[in-house]
PDB file of C-alpha atoms in Angstrom:
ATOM      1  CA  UNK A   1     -12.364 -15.199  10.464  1.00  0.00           C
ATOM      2  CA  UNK A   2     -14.316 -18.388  11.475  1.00  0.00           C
ATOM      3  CA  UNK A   3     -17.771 -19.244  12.590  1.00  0.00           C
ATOM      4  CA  UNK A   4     -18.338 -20.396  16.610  1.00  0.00           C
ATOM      5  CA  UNK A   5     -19.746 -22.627  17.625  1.00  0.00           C
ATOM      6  CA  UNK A   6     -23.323 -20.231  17.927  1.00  0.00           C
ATOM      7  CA  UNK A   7     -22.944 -19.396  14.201  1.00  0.00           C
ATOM      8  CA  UNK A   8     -21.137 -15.636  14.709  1.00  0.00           C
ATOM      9  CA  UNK A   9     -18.393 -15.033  13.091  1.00  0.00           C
ATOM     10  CA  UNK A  10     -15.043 -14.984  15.372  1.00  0.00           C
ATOM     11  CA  UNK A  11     -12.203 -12.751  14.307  1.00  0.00           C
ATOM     12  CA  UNK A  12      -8.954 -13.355  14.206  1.00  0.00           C
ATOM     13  CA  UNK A  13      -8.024 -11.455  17.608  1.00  0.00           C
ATOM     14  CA  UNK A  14      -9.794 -13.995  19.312  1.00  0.00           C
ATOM     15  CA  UNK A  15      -8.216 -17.038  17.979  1.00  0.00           C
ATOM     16  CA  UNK A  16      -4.792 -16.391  16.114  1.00  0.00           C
ATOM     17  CA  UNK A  17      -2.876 -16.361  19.853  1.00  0.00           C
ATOM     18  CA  UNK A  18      -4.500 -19.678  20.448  1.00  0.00           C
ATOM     19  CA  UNK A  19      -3.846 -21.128  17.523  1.00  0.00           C
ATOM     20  CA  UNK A  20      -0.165 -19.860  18.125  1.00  0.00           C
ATOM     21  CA  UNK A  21       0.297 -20.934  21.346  1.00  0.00           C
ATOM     22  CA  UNK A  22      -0.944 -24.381  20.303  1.00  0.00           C
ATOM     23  CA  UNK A  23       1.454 -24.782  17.312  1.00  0.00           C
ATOM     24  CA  UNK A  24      -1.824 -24.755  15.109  1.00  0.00           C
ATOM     25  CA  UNK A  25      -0.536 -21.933  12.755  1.00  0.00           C
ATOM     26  CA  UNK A  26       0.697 -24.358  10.179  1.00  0.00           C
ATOM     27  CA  UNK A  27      -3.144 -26.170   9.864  1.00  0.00           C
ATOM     28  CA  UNK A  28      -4.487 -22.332   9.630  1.00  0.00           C
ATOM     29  CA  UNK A  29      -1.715 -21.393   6.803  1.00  0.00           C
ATOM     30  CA  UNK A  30      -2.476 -24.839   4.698  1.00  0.00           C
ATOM     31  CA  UNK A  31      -6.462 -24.021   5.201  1.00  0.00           C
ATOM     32  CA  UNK A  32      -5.617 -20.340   4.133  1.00  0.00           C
ATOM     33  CA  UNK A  33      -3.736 -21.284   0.958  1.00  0.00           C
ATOM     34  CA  UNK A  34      -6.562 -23.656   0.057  1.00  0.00           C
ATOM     35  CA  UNK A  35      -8.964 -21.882   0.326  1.00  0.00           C
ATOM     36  CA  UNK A  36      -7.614 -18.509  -1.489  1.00  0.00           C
ATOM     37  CA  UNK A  37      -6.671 -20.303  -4.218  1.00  0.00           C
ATOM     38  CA  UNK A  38      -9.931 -22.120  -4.179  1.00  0.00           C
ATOM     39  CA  UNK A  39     -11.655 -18.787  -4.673  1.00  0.00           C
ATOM     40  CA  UNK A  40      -9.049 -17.346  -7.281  1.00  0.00           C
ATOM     41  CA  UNK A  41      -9.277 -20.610  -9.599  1.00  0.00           C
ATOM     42  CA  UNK A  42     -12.491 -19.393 -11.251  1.00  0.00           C
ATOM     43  CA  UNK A  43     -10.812 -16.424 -11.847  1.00  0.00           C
ATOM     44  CA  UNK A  44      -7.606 -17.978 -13.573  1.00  0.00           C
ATOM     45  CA  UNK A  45      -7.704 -16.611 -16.993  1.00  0.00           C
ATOM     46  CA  UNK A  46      -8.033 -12.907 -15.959  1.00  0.00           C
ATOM     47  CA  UNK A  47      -5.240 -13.262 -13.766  1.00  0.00           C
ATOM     48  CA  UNK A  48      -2.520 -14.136 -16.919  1.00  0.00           C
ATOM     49  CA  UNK A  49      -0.912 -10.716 -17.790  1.00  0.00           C
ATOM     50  CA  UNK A  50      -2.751  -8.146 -15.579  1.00  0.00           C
ATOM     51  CA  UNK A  51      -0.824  -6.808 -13.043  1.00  0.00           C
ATOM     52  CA  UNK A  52      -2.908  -7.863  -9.514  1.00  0.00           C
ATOM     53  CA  UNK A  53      -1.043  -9.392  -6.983  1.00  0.00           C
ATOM     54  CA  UNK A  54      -2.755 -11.233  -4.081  1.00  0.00           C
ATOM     55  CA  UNK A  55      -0.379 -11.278  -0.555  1.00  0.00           C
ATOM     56  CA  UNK A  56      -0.794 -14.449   1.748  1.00  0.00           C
ATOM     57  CA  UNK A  57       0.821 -14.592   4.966  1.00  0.00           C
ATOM     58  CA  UNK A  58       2.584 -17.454   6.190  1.00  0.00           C
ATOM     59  CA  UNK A  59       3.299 -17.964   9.730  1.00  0.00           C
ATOM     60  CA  UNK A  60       6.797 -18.658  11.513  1.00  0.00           C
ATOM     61  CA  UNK A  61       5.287 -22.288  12.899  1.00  0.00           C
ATOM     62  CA  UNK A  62       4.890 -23.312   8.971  1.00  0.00           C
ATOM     63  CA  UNK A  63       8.367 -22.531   8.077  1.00  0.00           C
ATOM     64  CA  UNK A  64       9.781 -24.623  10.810  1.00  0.00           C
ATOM     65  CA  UNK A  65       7.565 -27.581   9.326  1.00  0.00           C
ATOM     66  CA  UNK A  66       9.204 -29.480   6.761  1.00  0.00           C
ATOM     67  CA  UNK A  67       6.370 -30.355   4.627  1.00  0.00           C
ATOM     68  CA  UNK A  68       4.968 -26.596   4.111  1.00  0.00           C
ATOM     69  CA  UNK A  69       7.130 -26.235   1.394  1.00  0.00           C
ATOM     70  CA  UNK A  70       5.924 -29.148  -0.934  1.00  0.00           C
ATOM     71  CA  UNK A  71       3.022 -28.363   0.237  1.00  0.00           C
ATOM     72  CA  UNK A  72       2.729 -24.984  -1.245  1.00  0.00           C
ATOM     73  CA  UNK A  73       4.205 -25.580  -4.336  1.00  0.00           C
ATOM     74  CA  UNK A  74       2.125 -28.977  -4.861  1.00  0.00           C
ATOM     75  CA  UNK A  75      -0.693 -26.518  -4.218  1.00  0.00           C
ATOM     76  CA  UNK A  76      -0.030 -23.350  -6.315  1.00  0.00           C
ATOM     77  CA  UNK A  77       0.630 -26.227  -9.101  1.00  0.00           C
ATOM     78  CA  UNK A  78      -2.655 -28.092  -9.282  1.00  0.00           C
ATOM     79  CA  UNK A  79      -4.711 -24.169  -9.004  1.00  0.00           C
ATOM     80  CA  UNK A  80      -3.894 -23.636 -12.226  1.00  0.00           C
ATOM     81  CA  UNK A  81      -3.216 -19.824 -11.515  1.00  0.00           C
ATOM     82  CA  UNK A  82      -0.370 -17.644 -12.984  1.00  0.00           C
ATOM     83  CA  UNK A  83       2.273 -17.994  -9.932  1.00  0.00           C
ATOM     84  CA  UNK A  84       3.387 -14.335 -10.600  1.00  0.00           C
ATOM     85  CA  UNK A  85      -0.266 -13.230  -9.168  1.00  0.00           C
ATOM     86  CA  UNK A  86       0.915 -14.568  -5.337  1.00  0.00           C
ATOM     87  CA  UNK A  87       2.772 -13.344  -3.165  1.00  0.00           C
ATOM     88  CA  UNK A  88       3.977 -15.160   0.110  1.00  0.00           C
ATOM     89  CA  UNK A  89       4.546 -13.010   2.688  1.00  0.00           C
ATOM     90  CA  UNK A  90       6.801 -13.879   5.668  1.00  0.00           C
ATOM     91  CA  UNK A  91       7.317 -11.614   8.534  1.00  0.00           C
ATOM     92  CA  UNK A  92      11.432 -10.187   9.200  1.00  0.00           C
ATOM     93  CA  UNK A  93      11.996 -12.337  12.810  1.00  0.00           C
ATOM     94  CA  UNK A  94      10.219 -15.367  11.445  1.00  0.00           C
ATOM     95  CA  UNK A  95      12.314 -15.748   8.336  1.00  0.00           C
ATOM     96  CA  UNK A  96      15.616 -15.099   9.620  1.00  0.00           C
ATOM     97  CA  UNK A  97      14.643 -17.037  12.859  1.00  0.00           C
ATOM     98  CA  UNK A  98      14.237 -20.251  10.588  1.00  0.00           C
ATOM     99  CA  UNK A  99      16.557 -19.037   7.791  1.00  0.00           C
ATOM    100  CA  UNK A 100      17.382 -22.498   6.049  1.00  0.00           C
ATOM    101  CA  UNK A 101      13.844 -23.550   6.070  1.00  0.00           C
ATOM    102  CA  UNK A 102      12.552 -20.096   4.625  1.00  0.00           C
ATOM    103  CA  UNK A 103      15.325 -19.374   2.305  1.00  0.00           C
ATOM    104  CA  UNK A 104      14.653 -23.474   0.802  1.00  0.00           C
ATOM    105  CA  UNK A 105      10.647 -21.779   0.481  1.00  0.00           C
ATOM    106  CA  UNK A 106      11.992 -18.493  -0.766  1.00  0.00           C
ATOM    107  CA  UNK A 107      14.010 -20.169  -3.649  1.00  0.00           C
ATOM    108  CA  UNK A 108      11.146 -22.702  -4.469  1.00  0.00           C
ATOM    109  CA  UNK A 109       8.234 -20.130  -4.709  1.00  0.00           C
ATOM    110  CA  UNK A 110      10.846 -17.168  -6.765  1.00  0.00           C
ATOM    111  CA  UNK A 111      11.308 -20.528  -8.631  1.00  0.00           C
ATOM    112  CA  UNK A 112       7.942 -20.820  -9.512  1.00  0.00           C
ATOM    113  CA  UNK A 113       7.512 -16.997 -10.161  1.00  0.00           C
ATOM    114  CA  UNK A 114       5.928 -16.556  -7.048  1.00  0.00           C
ATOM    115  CA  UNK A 115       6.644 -12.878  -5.035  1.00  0.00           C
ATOM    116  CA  UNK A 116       8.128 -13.142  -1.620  1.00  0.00           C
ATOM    117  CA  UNK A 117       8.032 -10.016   1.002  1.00  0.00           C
ATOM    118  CA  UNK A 118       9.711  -9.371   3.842  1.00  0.00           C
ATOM    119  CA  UNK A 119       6.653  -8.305   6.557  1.00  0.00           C
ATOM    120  CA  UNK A 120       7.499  -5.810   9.431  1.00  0.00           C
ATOM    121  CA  UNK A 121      10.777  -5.216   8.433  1.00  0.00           C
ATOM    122  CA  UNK A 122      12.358  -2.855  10.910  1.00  0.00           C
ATOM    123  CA  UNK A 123      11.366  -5.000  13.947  1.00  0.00           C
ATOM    124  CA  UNK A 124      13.214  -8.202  13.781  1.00  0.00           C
ATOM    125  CA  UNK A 125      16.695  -9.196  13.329  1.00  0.00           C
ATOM    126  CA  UNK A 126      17.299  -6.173  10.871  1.00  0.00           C
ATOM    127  CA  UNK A 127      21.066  -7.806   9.736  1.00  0.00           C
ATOM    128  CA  UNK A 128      21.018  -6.651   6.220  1.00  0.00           C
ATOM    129  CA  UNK A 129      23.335  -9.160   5.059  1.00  0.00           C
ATOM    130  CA  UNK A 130      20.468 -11.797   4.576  1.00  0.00           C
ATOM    131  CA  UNK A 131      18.923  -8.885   2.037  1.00  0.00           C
ATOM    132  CA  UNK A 132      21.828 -10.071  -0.477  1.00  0.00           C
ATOM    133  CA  UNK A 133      21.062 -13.646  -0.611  1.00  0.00           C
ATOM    134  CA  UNK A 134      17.305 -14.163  -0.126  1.00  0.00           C
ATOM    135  CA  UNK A 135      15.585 -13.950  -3.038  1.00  0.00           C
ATOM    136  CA  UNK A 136      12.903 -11.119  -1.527  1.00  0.00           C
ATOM    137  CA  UNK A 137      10.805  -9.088  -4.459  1.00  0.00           C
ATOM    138  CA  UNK A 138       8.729  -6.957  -1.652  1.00  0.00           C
ATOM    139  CA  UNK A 139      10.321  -4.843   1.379  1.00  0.00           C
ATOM    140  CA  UNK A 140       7.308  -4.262   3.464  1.00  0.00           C
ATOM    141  CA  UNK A 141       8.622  -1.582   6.377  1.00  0.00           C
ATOM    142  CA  UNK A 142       6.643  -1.419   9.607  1.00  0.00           C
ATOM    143  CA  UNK A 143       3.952   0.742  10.229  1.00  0.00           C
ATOM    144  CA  UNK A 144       5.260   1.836  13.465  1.00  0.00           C
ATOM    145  CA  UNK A 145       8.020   3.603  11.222  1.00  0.00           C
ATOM    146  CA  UNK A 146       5.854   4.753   8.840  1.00  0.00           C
ATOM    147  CA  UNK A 147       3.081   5.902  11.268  1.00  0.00           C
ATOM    148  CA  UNK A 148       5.810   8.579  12.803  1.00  0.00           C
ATOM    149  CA  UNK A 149       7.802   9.359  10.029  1.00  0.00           C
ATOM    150  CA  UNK A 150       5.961  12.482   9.597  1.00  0.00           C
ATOM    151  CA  UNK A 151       6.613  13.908  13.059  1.00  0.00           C
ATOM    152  CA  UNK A 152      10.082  12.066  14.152  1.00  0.00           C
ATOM    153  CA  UNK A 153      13.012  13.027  12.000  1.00  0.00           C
ATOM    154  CA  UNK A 154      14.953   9.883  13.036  1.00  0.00           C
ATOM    155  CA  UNK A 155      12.192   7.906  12.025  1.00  0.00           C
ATOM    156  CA  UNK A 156      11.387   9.502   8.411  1.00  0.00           C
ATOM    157  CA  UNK A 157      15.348   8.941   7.720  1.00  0.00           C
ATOM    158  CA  UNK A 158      15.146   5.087   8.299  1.00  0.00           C
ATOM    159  CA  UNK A 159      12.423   4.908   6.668  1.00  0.00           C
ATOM    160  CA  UNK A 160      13.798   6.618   3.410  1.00  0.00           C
ATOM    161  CA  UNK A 161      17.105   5.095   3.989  1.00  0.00           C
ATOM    162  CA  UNK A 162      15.218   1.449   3.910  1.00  0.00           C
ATOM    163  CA  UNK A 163      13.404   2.112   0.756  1.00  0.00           C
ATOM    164  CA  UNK A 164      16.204   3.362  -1.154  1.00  0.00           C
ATOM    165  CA  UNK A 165      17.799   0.822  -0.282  1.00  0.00           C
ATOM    166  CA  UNK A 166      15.072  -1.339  -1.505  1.00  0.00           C
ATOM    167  CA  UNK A 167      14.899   0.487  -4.840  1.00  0.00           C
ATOM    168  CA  UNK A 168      18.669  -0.196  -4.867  1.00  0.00           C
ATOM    169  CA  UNK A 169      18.362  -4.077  -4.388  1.00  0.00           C
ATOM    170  CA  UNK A 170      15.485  -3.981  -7.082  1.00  0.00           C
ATOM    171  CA  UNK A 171      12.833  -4.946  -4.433  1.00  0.00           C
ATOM    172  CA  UNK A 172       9.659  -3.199  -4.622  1.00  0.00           C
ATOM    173  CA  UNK A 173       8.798  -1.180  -1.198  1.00  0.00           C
ATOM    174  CA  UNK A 174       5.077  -0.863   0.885  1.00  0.00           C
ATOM    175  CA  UNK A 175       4.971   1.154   3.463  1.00  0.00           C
ATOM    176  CA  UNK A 176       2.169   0.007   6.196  1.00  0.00           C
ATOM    177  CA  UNK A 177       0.307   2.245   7.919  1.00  0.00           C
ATOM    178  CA  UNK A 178       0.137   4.773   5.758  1.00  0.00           C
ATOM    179  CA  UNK A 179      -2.672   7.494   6.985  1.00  0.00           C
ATOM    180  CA  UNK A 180      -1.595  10.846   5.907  1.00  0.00           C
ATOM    181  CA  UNK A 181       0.628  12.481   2.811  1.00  0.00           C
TER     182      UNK A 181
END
């Protein structure tokens, strides 16, 4: 969200396409970083050891830009906070669309101890051979699966077939969407 020019807050649905369409994303992602790790520096200390893991999407613009990279890791060094408490999440067409650039982040964050999903898997490329060689920790399957796996029979089998095969690769799985048993 940001504030408009009147004060109100503006949601994302009003801006994000802009900011798209005007190859803004990667200002928006370096801003986003900042500023979450801003707020979770305070925090630091309770963050070593416990389990809570805090997701930050990264757009396709940012992987395409060279200097995202550094940046992020310059960044996630100077917080101060346990690495294995992030996780970057990049969305299935937007990594394999700019595979050397995101596979470079990938290996850099997984370096750091970082967690990398997979967003909206499903709905991109969906070539599983990248699944062998990126270094993903989190499958995230698309809620448009998920949403009629309980009423398409098709659709429940891809999604079970996708997290076992997940589970197999040692990736854990989130399902989004998720709105009944």
């Amino acid at each position: 969200r940001m504030r408009g020019t009147d004060g109100e807050t503006v949601g994302p649905d009003h801006f994000m396409s802009a900011a798209h369409r005007y190859q803004l994303m990667p200002e928006i992602d370096r801003w986003v970083v900042g500023e979450a790790l801003r707020l979770l520096r305070p925090h630091a200390e309770l963050l070593v050891g416990n389990s809570v893991v805090f997701s930050i999407n990264c757009s396709g613009q940012s992987l395409k830009d060279g200097a995202f990279t550094d940046f992020l890791t310059e960044q996630i060094a100077a917080s101060g906070i346990n690495p294995e408490a992030l996780c970057f999440e990049l969305t299935e067409s937007a990594a394999i669309g700019n595979l050397t650039h995101a596979e470079t982040l990938m290996r850099r964050l997984r370096k750091l101890g970082c967690g990398i999903a997979l967003d909206d898997f499903g709905t991109g490329l969906s070539s599983l051979s990248y699944l062998r060689s990126l270094p993903i920790s989190v499958l995230k399957i698309d809620g448009s699966f998920v949403r009629d796996s309980g009423i398409d029979q098709r659709t429940e089998s891809m999604v079970r077939a996708i997290a076992q095969l997940a589970h197999t690769m040692g990736m854990e799985t989130v399902a989004e969407y998720v709105e009944t048993d």
